[in-house]
Coordinates of N, CA and C and ligand atoms in Angstrom, one line a residue:
M1 N -2.7 -1.1 -1.5 CA -2.5 -1.3 -0.1 C -3.4 -2.4 0.4
L2 N -2.9 -3.3 1.2 CA -3.6 -4.4 1.8 C -4.8 -3.9 2.7
K3 N -4.5 -2.8 3.4 CA -5.6 -2.2 4.3 C -6.8 -1.8 3.5
D4 N -6.6 -1.3 2.3 CA -7.7 -0.9 1.5 C -8.5 -2.1 1.0
R5 N -7.9 -3.3 0.9 CA -8.6 -4.5 0.4 C -9.3 -5.1 1.6
C6 N -9.0 -4.7 2.8 CA -9.6 -5.4 4.0 C -10.1 -4.3 4.9
P7 N -11.2 -3.6 4.4 CA -11.7 -2.4 5.2 C -12.3 -2.8 6.5
I8 N -12.1 -1.8 7.4 CA -12.9 -1.9 8.7 C -14.3 -1.4 8.4
L9 N -15.2 -2.2 8.9 CA -16.7 -1.9 8.7 C -17.2 -1.3 10.1
Q10 N -17.9 -0.2 9.9 CA -18.6 0.4 11.1 C -20.1 0.2 11.0
F11 N -20.7 -0.3 12.0 CA -22.1 -0.6 11.9 C -22.9 0.5 12.7
S12 N -24.1 0.7 12.3 CA -24.9 1.7 13.0 C -25.5 1.0 14.2
D13 N -25.8 1.8 15.2 CA -26.5 1.3 16.4 C -27.9 1.8 16.3
L14 N -28.8 0.8 16.3 CA -30.2 1.1 16.2 C -30.9 1.0 17.6
G15 N -30.0 1.1 18.6 CA -30.5 0.9 20.0 C -31.2 2.1 20.5
D16 N -31.8 2.0 21.6 CA -32.5 3.1 22.3 C -32.3 2.9 23.8
E17 N -33.1 3.5 24.6 CA -32.9 3.4 26.0 C -33.0 2.0 26.6
R18 N -33.5 1.1 25.7 CA -33.6 -0.3 26.2 C -32.3 -1.1 26.0
G19 N -31.4 -0.5 25.2 CA -30.1 -1.2 24.9 C -29.7 -1.0 23.5
K20 N -28.7 -1.7 23.0 CA -28.2 -1.5 21.7 C -28.6 -2.6 20.8
L21 N -28.6 -2.3 19.5 CA -29.0 -3.3 18.5 C -28.2 -3.0 17.2
V22 N -27.6 -4.0 16.7 CA -26.8 -3.9 15.5 C -27.3 -4.9 14.5
V23 N -27.6 -4.5 13.3 CA -28.2 -5.4 12.2 C -27.1 -5.7 11.2
L24 N -26.9 -6.9 10.8 CA -26.0 -7.3 9.8 C -26.8 -7.9 8.6
E25 N -26.7 -7.4 7.4 CA -27.4 -7.9 6.3 C -26.5 -8.2 5.1
G26 N -26.5 -9.4 4.6 CA -25.6 -9.8 3.5 C -25.9 -8.9 2.3
K27 N -24.8 -8.5 1.7 CA -24.8 -7.6 0.5 C -25.4 -6.2 0.8
R28 N -25.7 -5.9 2.1 CA -26.1 -4.6 2.4 C -25.0 -3.9 3.2
N29 N -25.0 -4.0 4.5 CA -23.9 -3.4 5.3 C -22.8 -4.4 5.5
I30 N -23.0 -5.7 5.1 CA -21.9 -6.7 5.0 C -21.7 -7.0 3.6
P31 N -20.4 -6.8 3.1 CA -20.1 -6.9 1.7 C -20.1 -8.3 1.1
I32 N -20.7 -9.3 1.7 CA -20.7 -10.6 1.2 C -22.0 -11.2 1.4
P33 N -22.4 -12.2 0.5 CA -23.6 -13.0 0.8 C -23.3 -13.9 2.0
I34 N -24.1 -13.8 3.0 CA -23.8 -14.6 4.2 C -24.4 -16.0 4.1
K35 N -23.5 -17.0 4.0 CA -24.0 -18.4 3.9 C -23.7 -19.2 5.2
R36 N -22.8 -18.6 6.0 CA -22.4 -19.4 7.2 C -22.0 -18.4 8.3
V37 N -22.4 -18.8 9.5 CA -22.0 -18.0 10.7 C -21.4 -19.0 11.7
F38 N -20.3 -18.6 12.2 CA -19.7 -19.3 13.4 C -19.1 -18.4 14.4
Y39 N -19.0 -18.8 15.6 CA -18.4 -18.0 16.6 C -17.4 -18.7 17.4
I40 N -16.4 -18.0 17.9 CA -15.3 -18.6 18.6 C -15.3 -18.0 20.0
Y41 N -15.3 -18.8 21.0 CA -15.2 -18.3 22.4 C -14.5 -19.3 23.2
G42 N -14.1 -18.9 24.4 CA -13.4 -19.8 25.3 C -11.9 -19.9 24.9
S43 N -11.5 -19.1 23.9 CA -10.0 -19.0 23.7 C -9.4 -17.9 24.6
D44 N -8.1 -17.9 24.7 CA -7.5 -16.9 25.6 C -6.2 -16.3 25.0
D45 N -5.4 -15.7 25.8 CA -4.3 -15.0 25.2 C -3.1 -15.9 24.9
T46 N -3.3 -17.2 25.1 CA -2.1 -18.1 24.8 C -2.3 -18.8 23.5
V47 N -3.4 -18.7 22.9 CA -3.6 -19.4 21.6 C -3.6 -18.5 20.4
V48 N -3.2 -19.1 19.3 CA -3.4 -18.4 18.0 C -4.3 -19.3 17.1
R49 N -5.3 -18.7 16.6 CA -6.3 -19.4 15.8 C -6.2 -18.9 14.4
G50 N -7.0 -19.4 13.5 CA -6.9 -19.1 12.1 C -5.7 -19.7 11.5
Q51 N -4.7 -19.0 11.2 CA -3.5 -19.5 10.6 C -3.8 -20.2 9.3
H52 N -4.6 -19.5 8.5 CA -4.9 -20.1 7.2 C -5.3 -19.0 6.2
A53 N -5.3 -19.4 5.0 CA -5.9 -18.5 3.9 C -7.0 -19.4 3.2
N54 N -7.9 -18.8 2.6 CA -9.0 -19.5 1.9 C -9.1 -19.1 0.4
R55 N -9.1 -20.2 -0.4 CA -9.1 -19.9 -1.8 C -10.5 -19.3 -2.3
E56 N -11.6 -19.7 -1.6 CA -12.9 -19.3 -2.0 C -13.6 -18.3 -1.0
S57 N -13.4 -18.5 0.3 CA -14.3 -17.8 1.2 C -13.8 -16.4 1.5
E58 N -14.8 -15.6 1.6 CA -14.6 -14.2 2.2 C -15.3 -14.2 3.5
F59 N -14.7 -13.4 4.4 CA -15.2 -13.3 5.8 C -15.4 -11.9 6.3
V60 N -16.2 -11.8 7.3 CA -16.3 -10.6 8.1 C -16.1 -11.1 9.6
L61 N -15.2 -10.5 10.3 CA -15.0 -10.8 11.7 C -15.4 -9.7 12.6
I62 N -16.2 -10.1 13.6 CA -16.7 -9.1 14.6 C -16.6 -9.6 16.0
N63 N -16.0 -8.9 16.9 CA -16.0 -9.3 18.3 C -17.3 -8.8 18.9
V64 N -18.3 -9.6 19.0 CA -19.6 -9.2 19.6 C -19.5 -9.0 21.1
A65 N -18.5 -9.6 21.7 CA -18.2 -9.4 23.1 C -16.7 -9.5 23.3
G66 N -16.2 -8.8 24.3 CA -14.7 -8.9 24.5 C -13.9 -8.4 23.4
E67 N -12.7 -8.9 23.3 CA -11.8 -8.4 22.3 C -10.8 -9.4 21.9
S68 N -10.3 -9.2 20.6 CA -9.2 -10.1 20.1 C -8.5 -9.3 19.1
K69 N -7.4 -9.8 18.6 CA -6.7 -9.2 17.5 C -6.6 -10.1 16.3
V70 N -6.6 -9.5 15.1 CA -6.4 -10.3 13.9 C -5.2 -9.7 13.1
R71 N -4.2 -10.6 12.8 CA -3.1 -10.2 12.0 C -3.4 -10.6 10.6
I72 N -3.3 -9.7 9.7 CA -3.8 -9.9 8.3 C -2.6 -9.7 7.4
T73 N -2.3 -10.7 6.5 CA -1.2 -10.5 5.6 C -1.5 -11.1 4.3
D74 N -0.8 -10.5 3.2 CA -0.9 -11.2 1.9 C 0.5 -11.7 1.5
G75 N 1.4 -11.8 2.5 CA 2.7 -12.3 2.3 C 3.7 -11.2 2.0
T76 N 3.2 -10.0 1.7 CA 4.1 -8.9 1.4 C 3.8 -7.8 2.5
E77 N 2.5 -7.4 2.6 CA 2.1 -6.4 3.6 C 1.5 -7.1 4.8
E78 N 1.5 -6.4 5.9 CA 0.8 -7.0 7.1 C 0.2 -5.9 7.9
F79 N -0.9 -6.1 8.5 CA -1.4 -5.1 9.5 C -2.3 -5.9 10.5
I80 N -2.5 -5.2 11.7 CA -3.2 -5.8 12.8 C -4.5 -5.0 13.1
V81 N -5.6 -5.7 13.2 CA -6.8 -5.0 13.6 C -7.2 -5.5 15.0
E82 N -7.5 -4.5 15.8 CA -8.0 -4.8 17.2 C -9.5 -4.8 17.1
L83 N -10.1 -6.0 17.3 CA -11.6 -6.1 17.3 C -12.0 -6.0 18.7
N84 N -12.6 -4.8 19.1 CA -12.9 -4.5 20.5 C -14.2 -3.8 20.6
K85 N -15.1 -3.8 19.6 CA -16.4 -3.2 19.7 C -17.4 -4.0 18.9
P86 N -18.6 -4.2 19.4 CA -19.6 -5.0 18.7 C -20.0 -4.2 17.4
M87 N -19.7 -2.9 17.3 CA -20.2 -2.1 16.2 C -19.1 -2.0 15.1
M88 N -18.1 -2.8 15.2 CA -17.1 -2.8 14.1 C -16.7 -4.2 13.7
G89 N -16.3 -4.3 12.4 CA -15.8 -5.6 11.9 C -14.7 -5.3 10.9
V90 N -14.1 -6.4 10.4 CA -13.2 -6.3 9.3 C -13.5 -7.3 8.3
Y91 N -13.4 -6.8 7.0 CA -13.7 -7.7 5.9 C -12.4 -8.3 5.4
I92 N -12.4 -9.6 5.2 CA -11.2 -10.3 4.7 C -11.5 -11.1 3.4
P93 N -10.9 -10.6 2.3 CA -11.2 -11.3 1.0 C -10.5 -12.6 0.9
R94 N -10.7 -13.2 -0.3 CA -10.1 -14.5 -0.6 C -8.5 -14.4 -0.5
M95 N -7.9 -15.5 -0.2 CA -6.4 -15.6 -0.4 C -5.7 -14.6 0.5
I96 N -6.2 -14.3 1.6 CA -5.5 -13.5 2.6 C -5.3 -14.3 3.9
W97 N -4.1 -14.3 4.4 CA -3.7 -15.1 5.5 C -4.1 -14.3 6.8
K98 N -4.7 -15.0 7.8 CA -5.1 -14.4 9.0 C -4.8 -15.2 10.2
D99 N -4.4 -14.6 11.3 CA -4.1 -15.2 12.6 C -4.9 -14.4 13.6
M100 N -5.7 -15.1 14.4 CA -6.5 -14.4 15.5 C -5.8 -14.8 16.8
Y101 N -5.7 -13.8 17.7 CA -4.9 -14.1 18.9 C -5.3 -13.0 20.0
D102 N -4.7 -13.1 21.2 CA -4.9 -12.2 22.2 C -6.4 -12.1 22.6
F103 N -7.0 -13.2 22.7 CA -8.5 -13.2 23.0 C -8.6 -12.9 24.5
S104 N -9.6 -12.0 24.8 CA -9.9 -11.7 26.2 C -10.8 -12.9 26.7
A105 N -10.8 -13.1 28.0 CA -11.6 -14.2 28.5 C -13.0 -14.2 28.1
D106 N -13.6 -13.0 27.9 CA -15.0 -12.9 27.5 C -15.2 -12.7 26.0
S107 N -14.1 -13.0 25.2 CA -14.2 -12.8 23.8 C -15.2 -13.7 23.1
V108 N -16.1 -13.2 22.3 CA -16.9 -14.0 21.4 C -16.7 -13.4 20.0
L109 N -16.0 -14.1 19.2 CA -15.6 -13.6 17.9 C -16.6 -14.3 16.9
L110 N -17.4 -13.4 16.3 CA -18.4 -13.8 15.4 C -17.8 -13.7 14.0
V111 N -18.0 -14.8 13.2 CA -17.4 -14.8 11.8 C -18.5 -15.1 10.8
L112 N -18.7 -14.2 9.9 CA -19.6 -14.4 8.8 C -18.8 -14.8 7.6
A113 N -19.3 -15.8 6.9 CA -18.6 -16.4 5.7 C -19.5 -16.4 4.5
S114 N -18.8 -16.3 3.3 CA -19.6 -16.3 2.1 C -19.9 -17.6 1.5
T115 N -19.3 -18.7 2.2 CA -19.4 -20.1 1.6 C -19.9 -21.0 2.7
Y116 N -20.3 -22.2 2.3 CA -20.5 -23.3 3.2 C -19.1 -23.9 3.5
Y117 N -18.9 -24.5 4.6 CA -17.6 -25.0 5.0 C -17.1 -26.1 4.0
D118 N -15.8 -25.9 3.6 CA -15.2 -26.9 2.7 C -13.7 -26.9 3.0
A119 N -13.3 -28.0 3.7 CA -11.9 -28.0 4.2 C -10.9 -27.9 3.1
K120 N -11.3 -28.3 1.9 CA -10.3 -28.3 0.8 C -9.9 -26.9 0.3
E121 N -10.7 -25.9 0.6 CA -10.4 -24.6 0.1 C -9.5 -23.8 1.1
Y122 N -9.1 -24.5 2.2 CA -8.2 -23.9 3.2 C -6.7 -24.2 2.8
I123 N -5.9 -23.2 2.9 CA -4.4 -23.3 2.8 C -3.9 -23.1 4.3
R124 N -3.4 -24.2 4.9 CA -3.0 -24.1 6.3 C -1.5 -24.1 6.4
D125 N -0.7 -24.1 5.3 CA 0.7 -24.1 5.4 C 1.2 -22.8 4.8
F126 N 1.9 -22.0 5.6 CA 2.2 -20.6 5.2 C 3.2 -20.6 4.0
E127 N 4.1 -21.6 4.0 CA 5.0 -21.7 2.9 C 4.3 -22.0 1.6
E128 N 3.3 -22.9 1.7 CA 2.4 -23.2 0.5 C 1.7 -21.9 0.1
Y129 N 1.2 -21.2 1.0 CA 0.5 -19.9 0.8 C 1.3 -19.0 0.0
L130 N 2.6 -18.8 0.5 CA 3.5 -17.8 -0.2 C 3.8 -18.3 -1.6
K131 N 3.9 -19.6 -1.7 CA 4.3 -20.1 -3.1 C 3.1 -19.8 -4.0
E132 N 1.9 -20.1 -3.6 CA 0.7 -19.8 -4.4 C 0.5 -18.3 -4.8
M133 N 0.8 -17.5 -3.8 CA 0.7 -16.1 -4.0 C 1.8 -15.6 -5.0
N134 N 3.0 -16.2 -4.9 CA 4.0 -15.8 -5.8 C 3.8 -16.3 -7.2
E135 N 3.2 -17.4 -7.3 CA 2.8 -17.9 -8.6 C 1.8 -17.1 -9.3
A136 N 0.8 -16.6 -8.4 CA -0.3 -15.8 -9.0 C 0.2 -14.4 -9.4
A137 N 1.2 -13.8 -8.6 CA 1.7 -12.5 -8.9 C 3.2 -12.4 -8.5
P138 N 4.0 -12.9 -9.4 CA 5.4 -13.1 -9.0 C 6.1 -11.7 -8.6
N139 N 6.8 -11.7 -7.6 CA 7.6 -10.5 -7.2 C 8.9 -10.5 -7.9
V140 N 9.0 -9.9 -9.0 CA 10.2 -10.0 -9.8 C 11.2 -8.8 -9.4
Ligands
LIG201 P1 -10.5 -24.1 12.4 O1 -10.5 -23.8 11.0 O2 -9.2 -24.7 12.9 O3 -10.8 -22.9 13.3 P2 -10.1 -21.4 13.4 O4 -10.2 -20.8 12.0 O5 -10.8 -20.7 14.4 O6 -8.6 -21.7 13.7 O7 -11.7 -25.1 12.7 C1 -11.7 -25.9 13.9 C2 -12.5 -27.2 13.6 O8 -13.9 -26.9 13.2 C3 -11.9 -27.9 12.4 O9 -12.0 -29.3 12.7 C4 -12.9 -27.7 11.2 C5 -14.2 -27.4 11.9 N1 -15.0 -26.4 11.2 C6 -16.2 -26.8 10.6 O10 -16.5 -28.0 10.5 N2 -17.0 -25.9 9.9 C7 -16.6 -24.6 9.9 O11 -17.3 -23.7 9.3 C8 -15.4 -24.1 10.6 C9 -15.0 -22.7 10.6 C10 -14.6 -25.1 11.2

């Protein structure tokens, strides 16, 4: 099941009466070594971001503020995760296609990546992605 390969991660709240605190540690509660962090904000419900698969990178997506949705597919199965809590994330392994959309105005989507940025490891054409997936594991 694709869902099993892309688990939802629940983080503990170490907060107290002063407010909440969530800790993310690579290879501890985050199942990847964290080499890169970026965040997406100022998007809205009219745009679709992502629209790519990565040959090398693994990601964890967390909406640290606001909310968004991510549609995850391997070309065969598909499911949608609603990222709407700073205490949850979703792990996305290599060679999985993702689209992020329905951003609330206050959405800040934090992305943890296992690699430094390399444009060459992105597949941005869905037909090309399906072709590579089919070559890797043909649907006979
Ligand atoms: P893009 O991959 O289109 O963003 P998204 O996944 O949200 O759709 O990236 C937008 C631009 O930023 C593009 O020119 C590549 C650049 N970029 C970097 O230079 N480093 C990075 O780590 C990322 C994620 C993007």
